[in-house]
Amino acid sequence: MATARPAFDPWNWTVDPPNSPESPLCFEFEPSSSYPETSGQWIPVLSCEAHFPPSAFAPAMMEIINHPEYNSTLILRSEILEDEEGRHLENELGSLGRIKNLKATRNIRRKLVARRPGRDASLYQDCTFLVEDSSQSQDHEVDLEPSVVVLTPILEADQKLPHYHPKVSHIAFRYLSLASAPSAIRIEVFPLPSEPISIPVEPGSRLYRTCLALLDTLHRYGWSQISHYQKRVLHDCIIPRNTYQDHYLVMRERHGHLVETWQENTDPLKHVYEDISIATYLMLLWKDTFPEVNRAEDEDFERSWDTWGRPPGGFLDFGCGNGLLTHILVSEGYAGNGVDVRRRVSWDSFPPATQESLHVHAVDPTNVELSTTFFPPGVFIIANHADELSPWTPVISTVKAASGYLSIPCCAWAFDTRYSRERHSETTLPSEDIDKMNLGGEGQTSSYAKYRIWLAAQSVACGWELECDTLRIPSTRNWAIIGRRRREDLLGEGLEYASGVIEEVKAKGVFKTRTPEGKAGGH
């Protein structure tokens, strides 16, 4: 079997049909007084050769049904509400009339959740799997693979289709097994009564572009079914996707305006939405990690998360930079501090509560007598692209009895020098620990993957349970090491290892703490 996916080469069936005497016709609805809107005509839009067998068609379609966000940035996700199978669908399916020579065997009702609820409405949709009607065949017991999937939007009276959905009543995906030509996949649409469609569909039209993208996706997914493709990166390993996305939408509405008032000479879209994403993740991580906050019975809750769990010692944002992550967390009621060796222009634009939490301060990880102002017992350490402090994060968290940490490494640093895969190869992990680190398609081969393994090994050596996740942030450096729990069997060994690292670095005398720019310890 070839390892390279065949090229996607679409054609318009009505303009350039394949060299096949059978030239499959479009669907026809059976006449029905219950479905007067089915008196129109199905229109073929695009086709391409199917480089996969019929058995791969339904699994490929399930990927499209489960992940509509891959084809439209206006869709956040799909939520499966119902999934029914069985013979009763043949007569009871309410959103799709009967199609000649086909029968429904499965119907999935899903909700398409809009990424911007204030602009686009969500939409309910039926996804109906159909097979050839075996009653037309001599073998009535044949178990046929689904060869058709029809997507049907469910609209209330006077409800309009949202912008992300084509203005059609039905979208059909067909797998065509042809006797004298290669098998093909085809997309057909059934127009709305109020929205006539030209034949052939204009290549520059939005409907054509949408169908082209959907056909390309089906072509890729079908091939992946037979090539045993494995997803390169797994998201949502700790926080469920729906939980994260729902809270992110709330946080974006509350803090997205910061894009308009950005003070730094950097891309506001990247930095604002990245820090909103990280703050969202941290809030949910803390909710899952720490006990709920006890409040007085007569105390009003301004926000639903005011009672969520939070670090007992607050948080410390290593190398907080523009201070935005600290600002978002402080604004949402979380106690903590952000420290950096240089004051940023944006600090002055934040409200007083945030400004009081931002400090010009250089962290010296070799000093075990670190200030209790920033390292109280139970502090949670955030190391977001903290450069040379990244490898020190589990070490400091261990010696200062932190309640946990989240490290998102970027530049590759060891304890007192740049990381080198040749110099630092002695510290690694057992293969079973590496397997659960979610390193992505690069596996263990790239320098950055080796660095992540080395960083994770430091966490394990310090006695922390290893957790890794790939964050939903607009950055290629979105891989996180998370420490939330100490291993009871390694408490002593972990503290001994962390203390040994500090003593070894001090003895070498190479590590130099950065010099603060401005008044150290000041706001």
Short mmCIF file of C-alpha atoms in Angstrom, two decimals:
data_model
loop_
_atom_site.label_atom_id
_atom_site.label_comp_id
_atom_site.label_asym_id
_atom_site.label_seq_id
_atom_site.Cartn_x
_atom_site.Cartn_y
_atom_site.Cartn_z
CA MET A 1 0.00 0.00 0.00
CA ALA A 2 1.29 3.45 -0.89
CA THR A 3 2.23 5.64 2.05
CA ALA A 4 1.64 8.99 0.32
CA ARG A 5 -1.95 10.17 0.06
CA PRO A 6 -3.11 10.43 -3.57
CA ALA A 7 -3.65 13.94 -4.87
CA PHE A 8 -7.08 15.49 -4.47
CA ASP A 9 -8.35 16.04 -8.02
CA PRO A 10 -12.01 17.16 -8.00
CA TRP A 11 -14.27 17.50 -10.99
CA ASN A 12 -17.77 18.75 -11.62
CA TRP A 13 -19.90 15.73 -12.53
CA THR A 14 -22.33 17.73 -14.65
CA VAL A 15 -19.50 19.25 -16.72
CA ASP A 16 -16.93 16.46 -16.87
CA PRO A 17 -18.51 13.10 -15.92
CA PRO A 18 -16.26 10.02 -15.61
CA ASN A 19 -15.92 7.64 -18.52
CA SER A 20 -18.57 5.26 -17.24
CA PRO A 21 -21.74 4.08 -19.00
CA GLU A 22 -23.67 3.96 -15.72
CA SER A 23 -23.08 7.66 -14.79
CA PRO A 24 -25.03 7.50 -11.48
CA LEU A 25 -28.02 9.76 -11.37
CA CYS A 26 -28.82 12.14 -8.57
CA PHE A 27 -31.20 11.15 -5.81
CA GLU A 28 -34.94 11.37 -6.07
CA PHE A 29 -37.29 11.83 -3.15
CA GLU A 30 -40.32 9.59 -3.10
CA PRO A 31 -43.51 11.65 -3.48
CA SER A 32 -44.98 12.51 -0.09
CA SER A 33 -47.64 14.94 1.08
CA SER A 34 -45.72 15.17 4.38
CA TYR A 35 -42.70 16.65 2.61
CA PRO A 36 -43.96 19.06 -0.07
CA GLU A 37 -40.56 20.76 -0.09
CA THR A 38 -38.98 17.61 -1.58
CA SER A 39 -40.46 18.20 -4.99
CA GLY A 40 -37.30 19.87 -6.29
CA GLN A 41 -34.13 18.45 -7.78
CA TRP A 42 -30.88 17.24 -6.22
CA ILE A 43 -27.89 19.00 -7.75
CA PRO A 44 -24.42 17.41 -8.03
CA VAL A 45 -21.67 19.87 -7.11
CA LEU A 46 -18.30 18.13 -7.06
CA SER A 47 -16.77 14.67 -7.22
CA CYS A 48 -13.36 13.06 -6.95
CA GLU A 49 -11.92 9.59 -7.10
CA ALA A 50 -12.30 7.60 -3.88
CA HIS A 51 -8.95 6.14 -2.96
CA PHE A 52 -10.48 4.09 -0.15
CA PRO A 53 -12.99 1.22 0.08
CA PRO A 54 -16.69 1.58 1.00
CA SER A 55 -15.95 0.36 4.54
CA ALA A 56 -13.92 3.53 5.19
CA PHE A 57 -16.71 5.90 4.12
CA ALA A 58 -18.81 5.85 7.32
CA PRO A 59 -15.83 6.23 9.71
CA ALA A 60 -14.54 9.13 7.61
CA MET A 61 -17.96 10.77 7.74
CA MET A 62 -18.01 10.38 11.52
CA GLU A 63 -14.85 12.48 11.67
CA ILE A 64 -16.61 15.21 9.68
CA ILE A 65 -19.67 14.97 11.94
CA ASN A 66 -17.62 15.09 15.14
CA HIS A 67 -15.28 17.89 14.04
CA PRO A 68 -17.03 20.53 11.90
CA GLU A 69 -14.64 23.14 13.33
CA TYR A 70 -11.91 21.81 11.04
CA ASN A 71 -13.87 23.07 8.03
CA SER A 72 -15.21 26.34 9.44
CA THR A 73 -13.55 28.77 11.82
CA LEU A 74 -17.04 30.07 12.66
CA ILE A 75 -17.96 26.76 14.32
CA LEU A 76 -16.62 25.97 17.78
CA ARG A 77 -17.60 22.31 17.98
CA SER A 78 -20.26 19.69 17.44
CA GLU A 79 -22.32 18.26 20.30
CA ILE A 80 -23.94 14.88 19.70
CA LEU A 81 -27.46 14.98 21.19
CA GLU A 82 -28.95 11.73 19.86
CA ASP A 83 -27.61 8.69 18.03
CA GLU A 84 -30.23 6.21 16.87
CA GLU A 85 -29.88 3.04 14.85
CA GLY A 86 -32.41 0.50 13.70
CA ARG A 87 -35.19 -0.35 11.29
CA HIS A 88 -37.66 2.12 12.85
CA LEU A 89 -35.72 5.00 11.27
CA GLU A 90 -37.08 3.99 7.88
CA ASN A 91 -40.51 5.37 8.74
CA GLU A 92 -39.95 7.69 11.69
CA LEU A 93 -37.16 10.01 10.55
CA GLY A 94 -38.73 13.44 10.75
CA SER A 95 -36.31 15.78 8.97
CA LEU A 96 -35.67 13.85 5.75
CA GLY A 97 -38.20 12.40 3.33
CA ARG A 98 -37.68 8.93 1.85
CA ILE A 99 -35.14 8.75 -0.97
CA LYS A 100 -35.81 6.20 -3.70
CA ASN A 101 -33.87 2.94 -3.38
CA LEU A 102 -32.27 3.99 -0.08
CA LYS A 103 -33.17 3.41 3.53
CA ALA A 104 -31.95 5.08 6.72
CA THR A 105 -30.04 2.91 9.16
CA ARG A 106 -28.64 5.54 11.54
CA ASN A 107 -29.46 9.12 12.45
CA ILE A 108 -27.27 11.41 14.54
CA ARG A 109 -28.72 14.68 15.75
CA ARG A 110 -26.01 17.17 16.55
CA LYS A 111 -25.77 20.77 17.64
CA LEU A 112 -23.34 23.02 15.82
CA VAL A 113 -22.06 25.46 18.43
CA ALA A 114 -21.04 28.84 17.01
CA ARG A 115 -17.63 30.23 17.91
CA ARG A 116 -19.10 33.72 18.25
CA PRO A 117 -22.55 33.25 19.84
CA GLY A 118 -23.21 36.97 19.72
CA ARG A 119 -22.88 36.97 15.95
CA ASP A 120 -23.97 33.50 14.79
CA ALA A 121 -26.67 31.24 16.17
CA SER A 122 -26.12 27.59 16.93
CA LEU A 123 -27.87 25.09 14.66
CA TYR A 124 -29.39 21.65 15.10
CA GLN A 125 -28.73 19.22 12.30
CA ASP A 126 -29.62 15.61 11.45
CA CYS A 127 -26.86 13.44 9.99
CA THR A 128 -28.56 10.47 8.33
CA PHE A 129 -26.70 7.35 7.17
CA LEU A 130 -28.37 5.45 4.32
CA VAL A 131 -27.75 2.17 2.56
CA GLU A 132 -29.08 0.71 -0.66
CA ASP A 133 -32.50 -0.79 -0.09
CA SER A 134 -31.75 -4.55 -0.02
CA SER A 135 -35.41 -5.31 -0.80
CA GLN A 136 -34.50 -4.33 -4.34
CA SER A 137 -31.86 -7.08 -4.33
CA GLN A 138 -32.26 -10.84 -4.54
CA ASP A 139 -30.34 -11.16 -1.27
CA HIS A 140 -32.57 -9.46 1.28
CA GLU A 141 -30.25 -10.27 4.18
CA VAL A 142 -27.16 -8.58 2.79
CA ASP A 143 -25.45 -6.31 5.32
CA LEU A 144 -24.54 -3.22 3.30
CA GLU A 145 -22.12 -0.48 4.21
CA PRO A 146 -23.59 3.05 4.32
CA SER A 147 -22.98 4.71 0.97
CA VAL A 148 -24.80 7.98 1.62
CA VAL A 149 -24.83 10.50 4.47
CA VAL A 150 -27.26 13.42 4.31
CA LEU A 151 -26.90 16.50 6.52
CA THR A 152 -30.18 18.30 7.16
CA PRO A 153 -30.48 21.56 9.13
CA ILE A 154 -33.45 21.68 11.50
CA LEU A 155 -35.05 25.11 11.46
CA GLU A 156 -37.87 26.56 13.48
CA ALA A 157 -40.49 28.70 11.80
CA ASP A 158 -38.94 31.92 10.45
CA GLN A 159 -35.46 30.79 11.57
CA LYS A 160 -32.69 31.61 9.13
CA LEU A 161 -29.63 29.51 8.44
CA PRO A 162 -26.49 30.90 10.13
CA HIS A 163 -23.72 32.23 7.93
CA TYR A 164 -21.53 29.15 8.37
CA HIS A 165 -24.14 26.82 6.81
CA PRO A 166 -24.77 26.79 3.03
CA LYS A 167 -28.21 28.02 2.00
CA VAL A 168 -29.54 24.55 1.11
CA SER A 169 -32.07 22.12 2.57
CA HIS A 170 -29.79 19.08 2.44
CA ILE A 171 -26.13 18.25 1.78
CA ALA A 172 -25.46 14.67 0.68
CA PHE A 173 -22.14 12.80 0.63
CA ARG A 174 -22.17 9.75 -1.69
CA TYR A 175 -19.79 6.85 -2.15
CA LEU A 176 -20.20 5.57 -5.72
CA SER A 177 -18.96 2.09 -6.55
CA LEU A 178 -18.68 2.07 -10.34
CA ALA A 179 -18.25 -1.07 -12.45
CA SER A 180 -16.22 0.41 -15.30
CA ALA A 181 -14.51 3.35 -13.59
CA PRO A 182 -12.74 3.98 -10.28
CA SER A 183 -14.99 4.45 -7.27
CA ALA A 184 -15.84 8.08 -6.55
CA ILE A 185 -17.18 10.30 -3.81
CA ARG A 186 -19.66 13.02 -4.67
CA ILE A 187 -21.43 15.90 -2.95
CA GLU A 188 -24.97 16.79 -3.93
CA VAL A 189 -27.23 19.48 -2.51
CA PHE A 190 -30.97 20.03 -2.41
CA PRO A 191 -31.82 23.73 -2.68
CA LEU A 192 -34.10 25.76 -0.48
CA PRO A 193 -37.32 26.78 -2.24
CA SER A 194 -36.31 30.42 -1.85
CA GLU A 195 -32.69 29.92 -2.96
CA PRO A 196 -32.44 28.58 -6.52
CA ILE A 197 -29.05 27.17 -7.56
CA SER A 198 -27.55 27.40 -11.02
CA ILE A 199 -26.40 24.22 -12.77
CA PRO A 200 -23.48 23.73 -12.83
CA VAL A 201 -22.73 25.46 -9.54
CA GLU A 202 -20.56 28.51 -10.13
CA PRO A 203 -16.92 27.76 -9.14
CA GLY A 204 -16.57 31.14 -7.44
CA SER A 205 -19.71 30.79 -5.34
CA ARG A 206 -19.66 30.25 -1.60
CA LEU A 207 -21.59 26.98 -2.00
CA TYR A 208 -18.96 25.67 -4.43
CA ARG A 209 -16.10 26.62 -2.09
CA THR A 210 -17.81 25.01 0.88
CA CYS A 211 -18.45 21.77 -1.01
CA LEU A 212 -14.87 21.77 -2.30
CA ALA A 213 -13.53 22.01 1.26
CA LEU A 214 -15.89 19.28 2.49
CA LEU A 215 -14.98 16.95 -0.36
CA ASP A 216 -11.27 17.50 0.26
CA THR A 217 -11.81 16.70 3.94
CA LEU A 218 -13.70 13.49 3.15
CA HIS A 219 -10.95 12.51 0.69
CA ARG A 220 -8.30 12.98 3.41
CA TYR A 221 -10.27 11.26 6.16
CA GLY A 222 -11.10 8.30 3.94
CA TRP A 223 -7.44 7.82 3.12
CA SER A 224 -6.46 8.11 6.78
CA GLN A 225 -8.79 5.21 7.60
CA ILE A 226 -6.75 2.80 5.46
CA SER A 227 -3.32 4.32 6.11
CA HIS A 228 -3.78 3.95 9.91
CA TYR A 229 -3.10 7.63 10.45
CA GLN A 230 -2.77 8.61 14.09
CA LYS A 231 -3.47 12.11 15.26
CA ARG A 232 -0.20 13.90 15.87
CA VAL A 233 -1.23 15.83 18.96
CA LEU A 234 -3.90 15.08 21.54
CA HIS A 235 -5.62 18.01 23.21
CA ASP A 236 -7.89 18.05 26.26
CA CYS A 237 -5.99 15.35 28.17
CA ILE A 238 -6.88 16.90 31.56
CA ILE A 239 -9.66 19.44 31.04
CA PRO A 240 -12.57 18.25 28.82
CA ARG A 241 -12.87 20.12 25.54
CA ASN A 242 -16.46 21.29 26.00
CA THR A 243 -15.78 22.53 29.53
CA TYR A 244 -12.75 24.48 28.37
CA GLN A 245 -14.40 25.96 25.27
CA ASP A 246 -17.53 27.08 27.14
CA HIS A 247 -15.51 28.90 29.79
CA TYR A 248 -13.15 30.33 27.18
CA LEU A 249 -16.10 31.97 25.40
CA VAL A 250 -17.07 33.65 28.67
CA MET A 251 -13.52 34.81 29.35
CA ARG A 252 -13.09 36.10 25.81
CA GLU A 253 -16.21 38.20 26.13
CA ARG A 254 -14.87 39.65 29.38
CA HIS A 255 -11.32 40.37 28.25
CA GLY A 256 -11.31 40.43 24.44
CA HIS A 257 -11.58 44.24 24.51
CA LEU A 258 -7.91 44.36 25.57
CA VAL A 259 -7.00 43.86 21.92
CA GLU A 260 -8.20 47.43 21.28
CA THR A 261 -6.14 48.97 24.10
CA TRP A 262 -2.92 46.97 23.65
CA GLN A 263 0.13 48.97 24.75
CA GLU A 264 3.00 46.77 23.57
CA ASN A 265 4.70 46.65 20.15
CA THR A 266 3.64 43.03 19.69
CA ASP A 267 0.69 41.34 18.00
CA PRO A 268 -2.34 41.97 20.25
CA LEU A 269 -4.42 39.20 18.68
CA LYS A 270 -1.84 36.57 19.53
CA HIS A 271 -0.93 37.75 23.01
CA VAL A 272 -4.39 38.69 24.28
CA TYR A 273 -6.12 35.52 23.13
CA GLU A 274 -3.20 33.34 24.18
CA ASP A 275 -3.27 34.67 27.73
CA ILE A 276 -7.07 34.44 27.88
CA SER A 277 -6.67 30.78 26.85
CA ILE A 278 -4.04 30.07 29.50
CA ALA A 279 -6.05 31.84 32.21
CA THR A 280 -9.11 29.79 31.23
CA TYR A 281 -7.10 26.58 31.47
CA LEU A 282 -5.62 27.52 34.85
CA MET A 283 -8.99 28.40 36.36
CA LEU A 284 -10.42 25.03 35.33
CA LEU A 285 -7.27 23.17 36.37
CA TRP A 286 -7.42 24.76 39.82
CA LYS A 287 -11.12 24.00 40.09
CA ASP A 288 -10.31 20.35 39.41
CA THR A 289 -7.35 20.31 41.81
CA PHE A 290 -8.24 22.31 44.93
CA PRO A 291 -11.28 22.18 47.24
CA GLU A 292 -14.18 24.53 46.72
CA VAL A 293 -13.96 27.86 48.51
CA ASN A 294 -16.18 28.20 51.57
CA ARG A 295 -18.25 31.37 51.60
CA ALA A 296 -20.58 32.89 54.16
CA GLU A 297 -24.24 32.08 53.55
CA ASP A 298 -25.17 35.73 53.12
CA GLU A 299 -22.28 36.45 50.74
CA ASP A 300 -23.29 37.20 47.17
CA PHE A 301 -21.43 35.50 44.35
CA GLU A 302 -20.63 37.91 41.56
CA ARG A 303 -19.24 35.16 39.32
CA SER A 304 -19.86 31.44 39.12
CA TRP A 305 -16.15 30.76 39.61
CA ASP A 306 -15.91 32.72 42.86
CA THR A 307 -16.37 29.43 44.72
CA TRP A 308 -14.08 27.37 42.52
CA GLY A 309 -10.97 25.85 44.05
CA ARG A 310 -7.79 27.89 43.91
CA PRO A 311 -4.18 27.56 45.13
CA PRO A 312 -3.99 28.06 48.92
CA GLY A 313 -0.88 30.24 48.50
CA GLY A 314 -2.06 32.12 45.42
CA PHE A 315 -0.11 32.04 42.17
CA LEU A 316 3.27 33.31 41.01
CA ASP A 317 3.78 34.09 37.33
CA PHE A 318 7.48 33.65 36.53
CA GLY A 319 8.67 36.14 33.92
CA CYS A 320 5.20 37.69 33.59
CA GLY A 321 6.30 40.00 30.75
CA ASN A 322 3.44 42.27 29.71
CA GLY A 323 1.54 41.22 32.84
CA LEU A 324 -1.64 40.31 30.99
CA LEU A 325 -1.99 36.78 32.39
CA THR A 326 -1.55 38.12 35.91
CA HIS A 327 -4.09 40.87 35.18
CA ILE A 328 -6.76 38.44 33.93
CA LEU A 329 -6.38 36.14 36.94
CA VAL A 330 -6.36 39.00 39.45
CA SER A 331 -9.39 40.56 37.74
CA GLU A 332 -11.27 37.28 38.13
CA GLY A 333 -10.66 37.14 41.88
CA TYR A 334 -7.49 35.05 42.11
CA ALA A 335 -4.75 36.18 44.47
CA GLY A 336 -1.22 36.16 43.14
CA ASN A 337 1.78 38.01 41.76
CA GLY A 338 3.65 38.39 38.51
CA VAL A 339 7.40 39.06 38.52
CA ASP A 340 9.76 40.09 35.75
CA VAL A 341 13.21 41.66 35.53
CA ARG A 342 11.84 44.55 33.48
CA ARG A 343 8.81 46.72 33.86
CA ARG A 344 6.59 46.79 30.77
CA VAL A 345 4.70 49.70 29.22
CA SER A 346 1.40 47.87 29.62
CA TRP A 347 1.66 47.66 33.41
CA ASP A 348 0.56 51.28 33.82
CA SER A 349 -2.60 50.62 31.78
CA PHE A 350 -3.92 48.05 34.23
CA PRO A 351 -6.17 48.89 37.21
CA PRO A 352 -4.58 49.41 40.65
CA ALA A 353 -5.30 45.85 41.85
CA THR A 354 -3.26 44.45 38.97
CA GLN A 355 -0.46 47.01 39.29
CA GLU A 356 -0.05 46.06 42.95
CA SER A 357 0.45 42.44 41.86
CA LEU A 358 3.17 43.17 39.27
CA HIS A 359 6.75 43.43 40.49
CA VAL A 360 10.21 44.07 39.09
CA HIS A 361 12.07 41.17 40.63
CA ALA A 362 14.77 38.70 39.62
CA VAL A 363 14.21 35.16 40.87
CA ASP A 364 17.41 33.50 42.05
CA PRO A 365 16.63 29.76 42.06
CA THR A 366 19.91 28.94 43.81
CA ASN A 367 18.77 30.87 46.89
CA VAL A 368 16.67 28.49 48.97
CA GLU A 369 15.70 31.40 51.21
CA LEU A 370 13.50 32.81 48.49
CA SER A 371 11.21 35.65 49.54
CA THR A 372 8.02 34.47 51.24
CA THR A 373 6.32 37.48 49.63
CA PHE A 374 6.38 35.64 46.32
CA PHE A 375 6.78 32.07 47.57
CA PRO A 376 4.32 31.54 50.43
CA PRO A 377 3.50 27.94 51.33
CA GLY A 378 1.07 26.47 48.82
CA VAL A 379 1.89 28.88 45.98
CA PHE A 380 1.17 27.67 42.44
CA ILE A 381 3.95 28.55 40.00
CA ILE A 382 3.21 29.54 36.40
CA ALA A 383 6.15 29.35 33.99
CA ASN A 384 4.82 30.47 30.62
CA HIS A 385 7.79 30.64 28.23
CA ALA A 386 9.97 31.39 31.26
CA ASP A 387 13.23 30.62 29.40
CA GLU A 388 16.04 29.83 31.87
CA LEU A 389 13.54 29.42 34.73
CA SER A 390 11.70 26.60 32.93
CA PRO A 391 13.96 23.77 34.19
CA TRP A 392 13.99 25.32 37.65
CA THR A 393 10.19 25.28 37.96
CA PRO A 394 9.82 21.75 39.47
CA VAL A 395 12.95 22.28 41.58
CA ILE A 396 11.69 25.50 43.17
CA SER A 397 8.19 24.03 43.52
CA THR A 398 9.71 21.16 45.49
CA VAL A 399 11.96 23.08 47.88
CA LYS A 400 9.31 25.76 48.51
CA ALA A 401 6.46 23.26 49.07
CA ALA A 402 4.40 24.71 46.23
CA SER A 403 0.90 23.39 45.61
CA GLY A 404 1.75 22.79 41.97
CA TYR A 405 2.99 24.33 38.76
CA LEU A 406 2.29 24.68 35.06
CA SER A 407 5.26 25.05 32.73
CA ILE A 408 4.95 25.91 29.02
CA PRO A 409 8.56 25.68 27.80
CA CYS A 410 9.86 27.59 24.82
CA CYS A 411 13.59 28.31 24.58
CA ALA A 412 15.66 25.29 25.57
CA TRP A 413 17.58 25.98 28.79
CA ALA A 414 19.21 23.62 31.26
CA PHE A 415 19.98 24.74 34.82
CA ASP A 416 22.99 26.93 34.09
CA THR A 417 23.49 26.74 30.33
CA ARG A 418 21.66 26.22 27.08
CA TYR A 419 20.18 22.74 26.75
CA SER A 420 22.08 20.36 24.48
CA ARG A 421 20.74 16.94 23.58
CA GLU A 422 24.33 15.66 23.59
CA ARG A 423 25.32 17.09 27.00
CA HIS A 424 22.05 16.35 28.79
CA SER A 425 21.12 12.93 27.44
CA GLU A 426 21.83 11.20 30.75
CA THR A 427 18.49 12.31 32.25
CA THR A 428 15.53 10.66 30.57
CA LEU A 429 12.39 8.71 31.36
CA PRO A 430 11.17 5.13 31.07
CA SER A 431 9.53 4.46 27.71
CA GLU A 432 6.08 4.06 29.31
CA ASP A 433 6.32 7.60 30.75
CA ILE A 434 7.50 8.99 27.41
CA ASP A 435 4.56 7.32 25.65
CA LYS A 436 2.03 9.24 27.76
CA MET A 437 3.73 12.60 27.23
CA ASN A 438 1.82 13.36 24.01
CA LEU A 439 4.92 14.52 22.13
CA GLY A 440 3.14 14.72 18.76
CA GLY A 441 4.15 13.52 15.31
CA GLU A 442 7.79 14.39 15.86
CA GLY A 443 7.97 11.56 18.39
CA GLN A 444 11.29 11.54 20.20
CA THR A 445 13.41 12.66 17.27
CA SER A 446 13.52 16.47 17.33
CA SER A 447 15.68 18.53 19.62
CA TYR A 448 12.62 20.17 21.15
CA ALA A 449 11.06 16.76 21.85
CA LYS A 450 14.26 15.67 23.57
CA TYR A 451 14.18 18.86 25.63
CA ARG A 452 10.60 18.21 26.72
CA ILE A 453 11.54 14.69 27.79
CA TRP A 454 14.45 16.11 29.76
CA LEU A 455 12.20 18.68 31.46
CA ALA A 456 9.63 16.04 32.31
CA ALA A 457 12.38 13.89 33.77
CA GLN A 458 13.24 16.75 36.15
CA SER A 459 9.63 16.79 37.36
CA VAL A 460 9.65 13.04 37.98
CA ALA A 461 13.04 13.21 39.73
CA CYS A 462 11.68 15.93 42.03
CA GLY A 463 8.87 13.60 43.04
CA TRP A 464 5.93 15.02 41.07
CA GLU A 465 3.33 12.94 39.26
CA LEU A 466 3.86 13.55 35.55
CA GLU A 467 0.99 15.16 33.63
CA CYS A 468 1.25 16.64 30.15
CA ASP A 469 -1.22 18.41 27.90
CA THR A 470 -1.30 20.29 24.62
CA LEU A 471 -3.00 23.62 25.21
CA ARG A 472 -5.43 25.29 22.84
CA ILE A 473 -3.41 28.48 22.43
CA PRO A 474 -2.25 30.33 19.29
CA SER A 475 1.38 29.26 19.66
CA THR A 476 3.53 26.47 18.29
CA ARG A 477 5.00 26.14 21.78
CA ASN A 478 1.78 24.97 23.39
CA TRP A 479 2.93 21.85 25.21
CA ALA A 480 2.63 21.95 29.01
CA ILE A 481 4.13 20.02 31.91
CA ILE A 482 1.84 20.07 34.92
CA GLY A 483 2.60 19.17 38.51
CA ARG A 484 -0.38 18.92 40.84
CA ARG A 485 0.46 16.06 43.18
CA ARG A 486 3.61 14.84 44.87
CA ARG A 487 4.30 11.13 44.84
CA GLU A 488 4.15 9.89 48.42
CA ASP A 489 6.81 7.27 47.73
CA LEU A 490 9.25 9.88 46.42
CA LEU A 491 8.81 12.79 48.83
CA GLY A 492 12.20 12.36 50.46
CA GLU A 493 14.06 11.43 47.29
CA GLY A 494 12.46 14.28 45.39
CA LEU A 495 13.47 16.91 47.92
CA GLU A 496 16.97 15.44 48.05
CA TYR A 497 17.25 15.61 44.25
CA ALA A 498 16.02 19.21 44.08
CA SER A 499 18.38 20.29 46.85
CA GLY A 500 21.22 18.48 45.10
CA VAL A 501 20.57 20.36 41.86
CA ILE A 502 20.79 23.67 43.70
CA GLU A 503 24.03 22.76 45.46
CA GLU A 504 25.63 21.45 42.26
CA VAL A 505 24.79 24.62 40.33
CA LYS A 506 26.06 26.82 43.15
CA ALA A 507 29.29 24.84 43.30
CA LYS A 508 29.89 25.31 39.57
CA GLY A 509 29.33 29.05 39.91
CA VAL A 510 28.19 29.46 36.31
CA PHE A 511 24.55 30.46 36.83
CA LYS A 512 23.97 34.21 36.93
CA THR A 513 20.66 35.69 38.00
CA ARG A 514 19.46 38.41 35.68
CA THR A 515 19.85 41.96 36.92
CA PRO A 516 16.53 43.76 37.36
CA GLU A 517 16.03 46.82 35.17
CA GLY A 518 14.64 49.48 37.47
CA LYS A 519 13.87 49.33 41.16
CA ALA A 520 13.96 45.69 42.23
CA GLY A 521 10.93 44.70 44.20
CA GLY A 522 9.02 47.76 43.03
CA HIS A 523 5.76 47.85 41.14
#
